[in-house]
Short mmCIF file of C-alpha atoms in Angstrom, two decimals:
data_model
loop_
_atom_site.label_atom_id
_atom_site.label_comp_id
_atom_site.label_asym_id
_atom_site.label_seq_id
_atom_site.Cartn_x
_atom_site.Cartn_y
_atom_site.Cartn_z
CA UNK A 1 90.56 74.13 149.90
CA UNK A 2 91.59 76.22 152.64
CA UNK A 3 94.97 77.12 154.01
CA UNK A 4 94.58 75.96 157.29
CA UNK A 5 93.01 72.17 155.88
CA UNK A 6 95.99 71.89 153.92
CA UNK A 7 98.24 72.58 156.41
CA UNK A 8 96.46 70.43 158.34
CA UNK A 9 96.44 67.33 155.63
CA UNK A 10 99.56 68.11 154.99
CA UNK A 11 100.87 67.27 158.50
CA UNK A 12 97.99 63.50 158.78
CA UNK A 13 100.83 61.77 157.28
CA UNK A 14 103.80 62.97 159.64
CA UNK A 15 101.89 62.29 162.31
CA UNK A 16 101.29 58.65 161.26
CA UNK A 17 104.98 58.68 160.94
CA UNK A 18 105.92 60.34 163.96
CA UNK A 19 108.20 58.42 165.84
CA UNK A 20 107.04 58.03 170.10
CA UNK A 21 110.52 57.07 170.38
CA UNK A 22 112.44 59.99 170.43
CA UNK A 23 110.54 61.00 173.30
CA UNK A 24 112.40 58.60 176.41
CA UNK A 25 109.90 57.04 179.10
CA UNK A 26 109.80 58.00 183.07
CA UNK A 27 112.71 55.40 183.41
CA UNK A 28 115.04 56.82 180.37
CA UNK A 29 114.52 54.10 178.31
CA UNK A 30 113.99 54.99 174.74
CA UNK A 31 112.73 51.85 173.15
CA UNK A 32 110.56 48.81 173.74
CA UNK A 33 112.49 45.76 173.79
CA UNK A 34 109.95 44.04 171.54
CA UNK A 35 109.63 47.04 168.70
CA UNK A 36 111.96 49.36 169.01
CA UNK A 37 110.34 51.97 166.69
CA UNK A 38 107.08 52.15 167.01
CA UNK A 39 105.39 54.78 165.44
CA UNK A 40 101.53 56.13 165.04
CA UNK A 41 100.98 54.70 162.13
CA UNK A 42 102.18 51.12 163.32
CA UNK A 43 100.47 51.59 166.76
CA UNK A 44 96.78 51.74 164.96
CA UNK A 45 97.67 48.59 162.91
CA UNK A 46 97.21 46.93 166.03
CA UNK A 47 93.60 46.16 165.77
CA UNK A 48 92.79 46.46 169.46
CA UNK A 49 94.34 50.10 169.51
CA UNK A 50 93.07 51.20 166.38
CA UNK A 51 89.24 49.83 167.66
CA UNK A 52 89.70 51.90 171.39
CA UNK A 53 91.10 55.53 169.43
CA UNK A 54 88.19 55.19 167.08
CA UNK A 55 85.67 53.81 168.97
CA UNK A 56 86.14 56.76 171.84
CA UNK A 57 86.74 59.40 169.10
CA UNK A 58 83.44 58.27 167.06
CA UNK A 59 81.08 58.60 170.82
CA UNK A 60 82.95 61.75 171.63
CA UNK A 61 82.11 63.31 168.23
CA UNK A 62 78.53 61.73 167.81
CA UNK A 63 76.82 62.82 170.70
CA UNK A 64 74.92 66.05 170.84
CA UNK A 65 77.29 69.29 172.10
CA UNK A 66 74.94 72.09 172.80
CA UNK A 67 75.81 75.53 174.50
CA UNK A 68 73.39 76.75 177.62
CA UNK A 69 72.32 80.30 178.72
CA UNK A 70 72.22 80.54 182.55
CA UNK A 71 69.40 82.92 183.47
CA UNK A 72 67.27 83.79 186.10
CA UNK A 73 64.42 82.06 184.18
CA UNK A 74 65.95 78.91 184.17
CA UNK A 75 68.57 77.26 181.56
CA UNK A 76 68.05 77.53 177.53
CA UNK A 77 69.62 76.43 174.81
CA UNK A 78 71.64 79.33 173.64
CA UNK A 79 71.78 78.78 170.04
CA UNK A 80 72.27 82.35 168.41
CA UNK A 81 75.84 82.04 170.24
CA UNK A 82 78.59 82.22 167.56
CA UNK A 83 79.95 79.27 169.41
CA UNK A 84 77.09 77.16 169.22
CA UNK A 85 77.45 76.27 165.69
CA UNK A 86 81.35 75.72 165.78
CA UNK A 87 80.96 72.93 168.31
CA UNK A 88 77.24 71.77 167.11
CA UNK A 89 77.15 72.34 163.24
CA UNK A 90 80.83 73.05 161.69
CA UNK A 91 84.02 74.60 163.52
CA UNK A 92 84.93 75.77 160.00
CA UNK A 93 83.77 75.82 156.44
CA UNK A 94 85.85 72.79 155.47
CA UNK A 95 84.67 69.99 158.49
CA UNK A 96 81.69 69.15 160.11
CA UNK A 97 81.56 68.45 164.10
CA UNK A 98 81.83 65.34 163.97
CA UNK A 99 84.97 65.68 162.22
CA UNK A 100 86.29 68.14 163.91
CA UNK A 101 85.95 66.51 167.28
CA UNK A 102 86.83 63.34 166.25
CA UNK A 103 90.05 64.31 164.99
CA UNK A 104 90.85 65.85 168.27
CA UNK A 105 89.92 63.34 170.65
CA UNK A 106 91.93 61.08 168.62
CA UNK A 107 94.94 63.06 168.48
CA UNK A 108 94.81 63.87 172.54
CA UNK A 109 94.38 59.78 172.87
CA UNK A 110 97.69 59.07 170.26
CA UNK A 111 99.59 61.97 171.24
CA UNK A 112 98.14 63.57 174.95
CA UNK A 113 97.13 66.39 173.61
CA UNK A 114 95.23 68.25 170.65
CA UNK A 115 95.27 71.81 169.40
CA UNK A 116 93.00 74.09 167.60
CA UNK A 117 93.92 77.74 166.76
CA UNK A 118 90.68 80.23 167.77
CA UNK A 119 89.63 82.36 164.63
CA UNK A 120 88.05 86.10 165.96
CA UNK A 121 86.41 88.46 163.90
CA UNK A 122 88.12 91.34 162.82
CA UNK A 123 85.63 93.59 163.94
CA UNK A 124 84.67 92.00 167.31
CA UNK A 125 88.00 90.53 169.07
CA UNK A 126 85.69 88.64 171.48
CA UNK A 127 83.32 86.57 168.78
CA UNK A 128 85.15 83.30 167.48
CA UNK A 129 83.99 82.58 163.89
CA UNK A 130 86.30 79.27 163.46
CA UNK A 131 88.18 76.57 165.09
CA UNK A 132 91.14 75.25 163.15
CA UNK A 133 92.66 71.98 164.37
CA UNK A 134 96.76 71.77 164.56
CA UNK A 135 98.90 68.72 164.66
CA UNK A 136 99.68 67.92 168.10
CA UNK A 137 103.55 67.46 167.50
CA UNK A 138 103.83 70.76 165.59
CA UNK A 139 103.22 72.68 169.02
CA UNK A 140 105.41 74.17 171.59
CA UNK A 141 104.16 75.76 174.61
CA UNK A 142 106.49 78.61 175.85
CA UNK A 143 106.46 82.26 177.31
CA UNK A 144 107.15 85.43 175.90
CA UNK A 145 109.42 88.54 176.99
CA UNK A 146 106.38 89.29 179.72
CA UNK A 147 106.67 85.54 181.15
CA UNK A 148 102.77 85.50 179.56
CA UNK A 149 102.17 81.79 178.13
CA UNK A 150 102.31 81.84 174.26
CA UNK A 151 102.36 78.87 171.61
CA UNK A 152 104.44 78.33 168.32
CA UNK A 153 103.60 76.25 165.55
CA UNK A 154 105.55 74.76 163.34
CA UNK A 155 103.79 75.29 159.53
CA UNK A 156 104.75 72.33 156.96
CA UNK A 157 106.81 75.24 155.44
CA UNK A 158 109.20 75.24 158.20
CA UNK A 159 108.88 78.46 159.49
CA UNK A 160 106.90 79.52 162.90
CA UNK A 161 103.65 81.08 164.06
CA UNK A 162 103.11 82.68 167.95
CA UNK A 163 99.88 81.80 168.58
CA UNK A 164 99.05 83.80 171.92
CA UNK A 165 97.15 81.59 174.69
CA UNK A 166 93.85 83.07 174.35
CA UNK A 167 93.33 81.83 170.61
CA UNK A 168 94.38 78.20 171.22
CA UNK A 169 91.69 75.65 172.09
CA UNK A 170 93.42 72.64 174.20
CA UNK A 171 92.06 69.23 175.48
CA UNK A 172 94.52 67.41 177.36
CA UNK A 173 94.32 63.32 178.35
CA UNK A 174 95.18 62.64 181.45
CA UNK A 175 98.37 64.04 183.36
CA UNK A 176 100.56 64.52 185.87
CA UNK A 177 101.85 67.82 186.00
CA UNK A 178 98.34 69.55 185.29
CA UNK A 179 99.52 71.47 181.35
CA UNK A 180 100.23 68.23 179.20
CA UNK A 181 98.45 64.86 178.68
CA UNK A 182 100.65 62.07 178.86
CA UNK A 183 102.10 60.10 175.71
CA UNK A 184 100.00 56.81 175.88
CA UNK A 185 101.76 55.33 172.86
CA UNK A 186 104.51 56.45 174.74
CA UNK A 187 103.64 54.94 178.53
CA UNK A 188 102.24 51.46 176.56
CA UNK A 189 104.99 51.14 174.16
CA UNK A 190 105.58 47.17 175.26
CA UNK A 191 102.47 46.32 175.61
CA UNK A 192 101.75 47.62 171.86
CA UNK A 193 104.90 46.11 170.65
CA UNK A 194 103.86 42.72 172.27
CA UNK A 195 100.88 42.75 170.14
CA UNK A 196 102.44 43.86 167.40
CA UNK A 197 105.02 40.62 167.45
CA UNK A 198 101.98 38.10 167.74
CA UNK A 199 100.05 40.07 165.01
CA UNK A 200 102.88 39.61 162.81
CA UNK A 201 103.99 36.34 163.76
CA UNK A 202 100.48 35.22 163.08
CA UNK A 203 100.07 36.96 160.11
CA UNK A 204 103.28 35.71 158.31
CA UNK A 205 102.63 32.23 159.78
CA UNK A 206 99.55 31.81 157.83
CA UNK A 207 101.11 34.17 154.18
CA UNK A 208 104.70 32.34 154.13
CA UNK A 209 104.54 29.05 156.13
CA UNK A 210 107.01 26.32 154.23
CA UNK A 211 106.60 23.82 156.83
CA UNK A 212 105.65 20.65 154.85
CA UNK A 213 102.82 18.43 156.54
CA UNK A 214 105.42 14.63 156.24
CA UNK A 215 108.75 13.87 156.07
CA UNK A 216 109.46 10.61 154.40
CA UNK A 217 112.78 9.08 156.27
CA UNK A 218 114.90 6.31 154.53
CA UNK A 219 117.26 4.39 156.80
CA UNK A 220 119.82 4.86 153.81
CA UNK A 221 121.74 7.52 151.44
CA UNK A 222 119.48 7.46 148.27
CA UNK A 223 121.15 10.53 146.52
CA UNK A 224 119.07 13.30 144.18
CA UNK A 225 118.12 10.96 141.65
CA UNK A 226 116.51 8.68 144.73
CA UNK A 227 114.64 11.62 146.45
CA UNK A 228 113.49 13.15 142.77
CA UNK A 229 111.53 9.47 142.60
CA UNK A 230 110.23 9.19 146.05
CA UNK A 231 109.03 12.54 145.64
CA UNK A 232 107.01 12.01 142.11
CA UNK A 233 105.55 8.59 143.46
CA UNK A 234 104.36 10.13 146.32
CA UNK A 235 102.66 13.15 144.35
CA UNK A 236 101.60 11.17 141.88
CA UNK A 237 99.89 7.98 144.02
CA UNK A 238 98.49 10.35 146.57
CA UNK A 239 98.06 14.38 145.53
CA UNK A 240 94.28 15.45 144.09
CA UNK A 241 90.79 15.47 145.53
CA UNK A 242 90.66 12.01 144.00
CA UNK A 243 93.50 10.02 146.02
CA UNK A 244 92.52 11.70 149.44
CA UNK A 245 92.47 8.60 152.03
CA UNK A 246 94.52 6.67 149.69
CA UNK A 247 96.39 3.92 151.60
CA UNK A 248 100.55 4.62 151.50
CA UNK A 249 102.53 1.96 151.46
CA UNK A 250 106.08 2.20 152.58
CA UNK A 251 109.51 -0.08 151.30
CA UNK A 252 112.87 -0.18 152.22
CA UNK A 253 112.39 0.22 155.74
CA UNK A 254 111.18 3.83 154.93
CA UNK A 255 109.19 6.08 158.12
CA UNK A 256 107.04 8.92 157.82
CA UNK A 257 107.34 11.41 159.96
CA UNK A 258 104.21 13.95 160.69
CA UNK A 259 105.08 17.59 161.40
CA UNK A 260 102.59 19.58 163.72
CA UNK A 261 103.18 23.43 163.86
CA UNK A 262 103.31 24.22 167.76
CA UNK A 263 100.80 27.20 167.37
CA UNK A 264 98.55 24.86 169.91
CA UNK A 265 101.46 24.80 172.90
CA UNK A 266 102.57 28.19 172.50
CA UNK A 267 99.11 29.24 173.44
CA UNK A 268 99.18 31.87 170.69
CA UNK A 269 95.50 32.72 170.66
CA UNK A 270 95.40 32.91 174.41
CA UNK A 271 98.13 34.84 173.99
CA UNK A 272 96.35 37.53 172.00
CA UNK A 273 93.36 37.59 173.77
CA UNK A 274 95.28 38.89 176.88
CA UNK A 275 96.54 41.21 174.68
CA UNK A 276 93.19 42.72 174.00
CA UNK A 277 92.53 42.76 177.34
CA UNK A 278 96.05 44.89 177.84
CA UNK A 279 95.17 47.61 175.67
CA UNK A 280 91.63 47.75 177.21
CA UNK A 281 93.63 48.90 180.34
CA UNK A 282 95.51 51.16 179.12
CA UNK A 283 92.15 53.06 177.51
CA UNK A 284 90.07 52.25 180.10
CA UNK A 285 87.91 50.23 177.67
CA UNK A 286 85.56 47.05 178.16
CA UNK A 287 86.76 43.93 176.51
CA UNK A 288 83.01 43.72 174.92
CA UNK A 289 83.02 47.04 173.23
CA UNK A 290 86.28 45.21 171.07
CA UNK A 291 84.24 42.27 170.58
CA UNK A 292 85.70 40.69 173.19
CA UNK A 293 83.01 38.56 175.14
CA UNK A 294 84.81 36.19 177.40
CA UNK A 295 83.16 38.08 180.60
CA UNK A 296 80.23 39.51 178.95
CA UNK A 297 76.76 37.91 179.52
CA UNK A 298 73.38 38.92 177.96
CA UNK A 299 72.58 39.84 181.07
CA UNK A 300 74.83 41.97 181.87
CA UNK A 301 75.57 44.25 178.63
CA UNK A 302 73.13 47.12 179.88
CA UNK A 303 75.42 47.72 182.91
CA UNK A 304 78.30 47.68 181.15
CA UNK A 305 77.60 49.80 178.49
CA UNK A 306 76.77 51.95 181.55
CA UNK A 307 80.27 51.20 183.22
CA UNK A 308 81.42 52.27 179.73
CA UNK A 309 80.36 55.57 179.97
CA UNK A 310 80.87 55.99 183.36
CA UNK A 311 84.68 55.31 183.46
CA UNK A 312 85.96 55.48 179.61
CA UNK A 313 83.66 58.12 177.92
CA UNK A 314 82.76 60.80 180.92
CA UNK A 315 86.28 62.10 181.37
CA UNK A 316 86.79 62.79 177.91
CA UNK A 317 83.05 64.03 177.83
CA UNK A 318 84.20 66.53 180.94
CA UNK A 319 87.62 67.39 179.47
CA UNK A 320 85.41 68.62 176.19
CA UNK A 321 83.12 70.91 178.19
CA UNK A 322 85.42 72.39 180.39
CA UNK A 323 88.13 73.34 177.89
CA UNK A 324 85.13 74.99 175.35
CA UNK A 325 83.80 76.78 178.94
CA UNK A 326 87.56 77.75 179.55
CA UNK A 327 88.67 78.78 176.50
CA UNK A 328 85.71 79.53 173.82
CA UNK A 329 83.00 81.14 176.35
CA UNK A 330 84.65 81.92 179.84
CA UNK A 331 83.39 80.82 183.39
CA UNK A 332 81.59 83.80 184.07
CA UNK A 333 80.18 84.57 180.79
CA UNK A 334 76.64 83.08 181.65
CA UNK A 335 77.35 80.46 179.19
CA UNK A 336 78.65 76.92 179.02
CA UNK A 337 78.91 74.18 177.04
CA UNK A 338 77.03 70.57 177.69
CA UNK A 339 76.48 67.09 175.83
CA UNK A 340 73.45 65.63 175.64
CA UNK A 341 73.93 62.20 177.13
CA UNK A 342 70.15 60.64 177.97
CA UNK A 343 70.28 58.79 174.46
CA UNK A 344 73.29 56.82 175.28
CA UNK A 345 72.16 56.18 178.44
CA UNK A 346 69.12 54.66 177.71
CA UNK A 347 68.23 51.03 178.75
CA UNK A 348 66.12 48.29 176.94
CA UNK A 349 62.05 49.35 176.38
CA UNK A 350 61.20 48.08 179.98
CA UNK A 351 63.46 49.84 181.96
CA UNK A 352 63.36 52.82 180.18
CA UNK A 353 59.34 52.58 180.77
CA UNK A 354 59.71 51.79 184.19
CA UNK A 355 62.31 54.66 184.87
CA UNK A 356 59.44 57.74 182.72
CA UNK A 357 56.65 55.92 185.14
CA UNK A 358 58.53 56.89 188.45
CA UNK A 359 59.33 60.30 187.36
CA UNK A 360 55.91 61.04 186.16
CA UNK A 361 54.37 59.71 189.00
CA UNK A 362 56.82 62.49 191.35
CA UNK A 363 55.78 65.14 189.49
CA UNK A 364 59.85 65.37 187.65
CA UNK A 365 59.31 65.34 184.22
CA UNK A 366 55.95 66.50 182.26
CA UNK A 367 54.01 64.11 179.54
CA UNK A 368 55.48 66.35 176.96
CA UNK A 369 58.95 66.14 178.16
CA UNK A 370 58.76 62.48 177.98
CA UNK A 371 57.52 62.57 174.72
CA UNK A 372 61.13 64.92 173.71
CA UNK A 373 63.26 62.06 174.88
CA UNK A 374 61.49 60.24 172.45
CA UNK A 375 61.19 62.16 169.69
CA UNK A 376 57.40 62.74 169.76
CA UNK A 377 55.36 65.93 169.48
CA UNK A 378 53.84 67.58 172.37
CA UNK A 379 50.66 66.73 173.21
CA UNK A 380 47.76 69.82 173.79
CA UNK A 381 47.95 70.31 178.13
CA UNK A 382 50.95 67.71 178.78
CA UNK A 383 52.54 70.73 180.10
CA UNK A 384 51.58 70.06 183.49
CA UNK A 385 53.22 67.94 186.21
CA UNK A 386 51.41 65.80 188.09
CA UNK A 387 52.02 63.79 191.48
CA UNK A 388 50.71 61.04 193.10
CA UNK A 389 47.99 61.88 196.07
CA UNK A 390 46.86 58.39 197.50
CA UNK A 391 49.81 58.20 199.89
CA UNK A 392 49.35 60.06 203.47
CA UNK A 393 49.28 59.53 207.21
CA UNK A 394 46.57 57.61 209.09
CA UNK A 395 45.39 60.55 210.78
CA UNK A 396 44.86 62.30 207.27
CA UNK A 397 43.19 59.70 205.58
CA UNK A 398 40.75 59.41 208.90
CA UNK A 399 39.79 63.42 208.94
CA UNK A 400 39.02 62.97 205.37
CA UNK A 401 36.62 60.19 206.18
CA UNK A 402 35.14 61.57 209.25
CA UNK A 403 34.39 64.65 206.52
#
């Protein structure tokens, strides 16, 4: 195992136990009056939090990341790049891509922010040969003697590395003072501790309830030895699959007395619910990508799986290309970095059909470039584009008659 993986492993489980609140929210207040320690770890028990970091971080990861050569020519994929296979392949010889960029999407979501230190080549200072994820926490941003930007990181050992600012990869979450993503476990703390007080209410509801169904109630003082025998008749006349719907029969002026648990009038499943629908704010998620279908119809899943990448997946999509353009290949280099998005974009069979048909028919794509988008060969002269010529003006379609 490498060094940098174990340093890396090593710091999974402080992260899970890093604490949000020792960092105070934009009013000063340290702790949410629900939970007033919520950590990582206890923030993705929530199952609504946990299904938004993974659910973002597994489309993030999955989707095709290619790097582009501009070129008078036109654009092609540029994949003798050293870069190329980092962010399409494996950013180092311990992860794949999908690893890789899954762990950093979720830590920016968790934590703001996510690091990766830039490996060069000895011999070429400019050609990156691996990407190294950090913990997030374990990073300071500061300057040196020159007032140039430099990092340190914290190694499990205890002691400190500079990292200078051109060999650290960044993606950021969203902001407000344009260097740092803000804390969302931070900035959500109540809402995730509201959660986290029906989830566990729930759950030890259901494990430790004592609450016994009757009470039998005697008008009178019957002492232990009375309550011992009420207590075996009752078991034994009507306990077992074999007395169920037995009639009771009360003496003594005895009552019963039914007790209800008042799950019902506390509402505590609409009460979750809007819970979901909290932390789907807060990621920018639709309920019915957490299996929450109150507002979804059949016939209206295609546009918002669209919605979905529109307004929760593009920004992280965009953060991703710009920070490998910025900091892996540079704006001017010629070269950038792109996902390949038509897959997840795709409708059902017709639509999809109907959308090839209309840019055939305007001479956009080729036969054979349809046939890429769907993963069939090329096809001998499908090369060529075609458009459609039986639309024209009066006048033209006259002087071709009159000819």
């Amino acid at each position: 195992m490498s060094f940098f993986l174990q340093k890396f492993r090593d710091g999974i489980k402080s992260l899970t136990q890093y604490e949000f609140s020792t960092v105070r929210g934009p009013s000063g207040r340290s702790s949410s009056i629900i939970h007033s320690n919520i950590t990582g770890e206890r923030a993705m028990t929530l199952s609504a939090v946990f299904a938004c970091i993974k659910i973002i971080s597994e489309d993030v990861g999955g989707l095709p990341y290619f790097v582009y050569r501009r070129a008078k020519s036109g654009i092609s994929i540029a994949d003798s790049h050293s870069v190329y296979g980092l962010l399409h392949d494996s950013p180092n010889p311990d992860m794949t891509a999908i690893q890789f960029r899954e762990a950093l999407t979720s830590h920016a979501l968790l934590c703001g922010s996510a690091y990766a230190k830039i490996e060069r080549s000895r011999s070429d200072s400019k050609r990156i040969i691996a990407l190294w994820p950090l913990m997030p926490y374990q990073v300071r941003r500061d300057q040196d003697y020159n007032n140039r930007v430099t990092w340190f990181y914290m190694k499990p050992n205890g002691t400190q590395e500079q990292i200078p600012n051109e060999n650290l990869f960044q993606l950021h979450g969203f902001g407000t003072n344009g260097i740092n993503g803000l804390n969302v476990m931070q900035y959500a703390r109540d809402v995730i501790g509201l959660g986290l007080s029906q989830q566990e209410y729930a759950s030890r509801f259901f494990a430790q309830n004592q609450t016994p169904d009757i009470v039998l109630k005697h008008p009178h003082s019957i002492g232990p030895d009375g309550v011992a025998g009420v207590k075996k008749s009752w078991k034994e006349h009507f306990q077992g699959e074999d007395k169920w719907f037995s009639p009771a029969i009360l003496q003594e002026n005895m009552d019963i007395v039914q007790l209800r648990p008042n799950n019902q009038q506390s509402q505590l499943i609409e009460q979750r619910s809007a819970q979901v629908l909290e932390v789907c704010r807060v990621f920018r998620m639709p309920p019915h990508k957490l299996a929450e279908m109150g507002r979804a119809t059949w016939g209206n899943i295609s546009a918002q799986n669209t919605q979905y990448y529109n307004e929760t997946l593009r920004p992280w999509l965009v953060r991703w290309e710009q920070g490998c353009n910025m900091r892996l290949l540079g704006f001017d280099s010629g070269y950038y970095a792109e996902h390949e998005i038509a897959g997840m974009l795709r409708g059902d069979f017709d639509m999809q059909t109907r959308g090839f048909r209309t840019l055939l028919a305007s001479g956009v794509y080729s036969i054979n470039e349809v046939r890429g988008y769907l993963n069939l060969n090329p096809i001998s002269g499908g090369e060529e584009h075609f458009i459609q010529m039986n639309q024209g003006t009066v006048q033209a379609v006259a002087e071709n008659i009159v000819q």
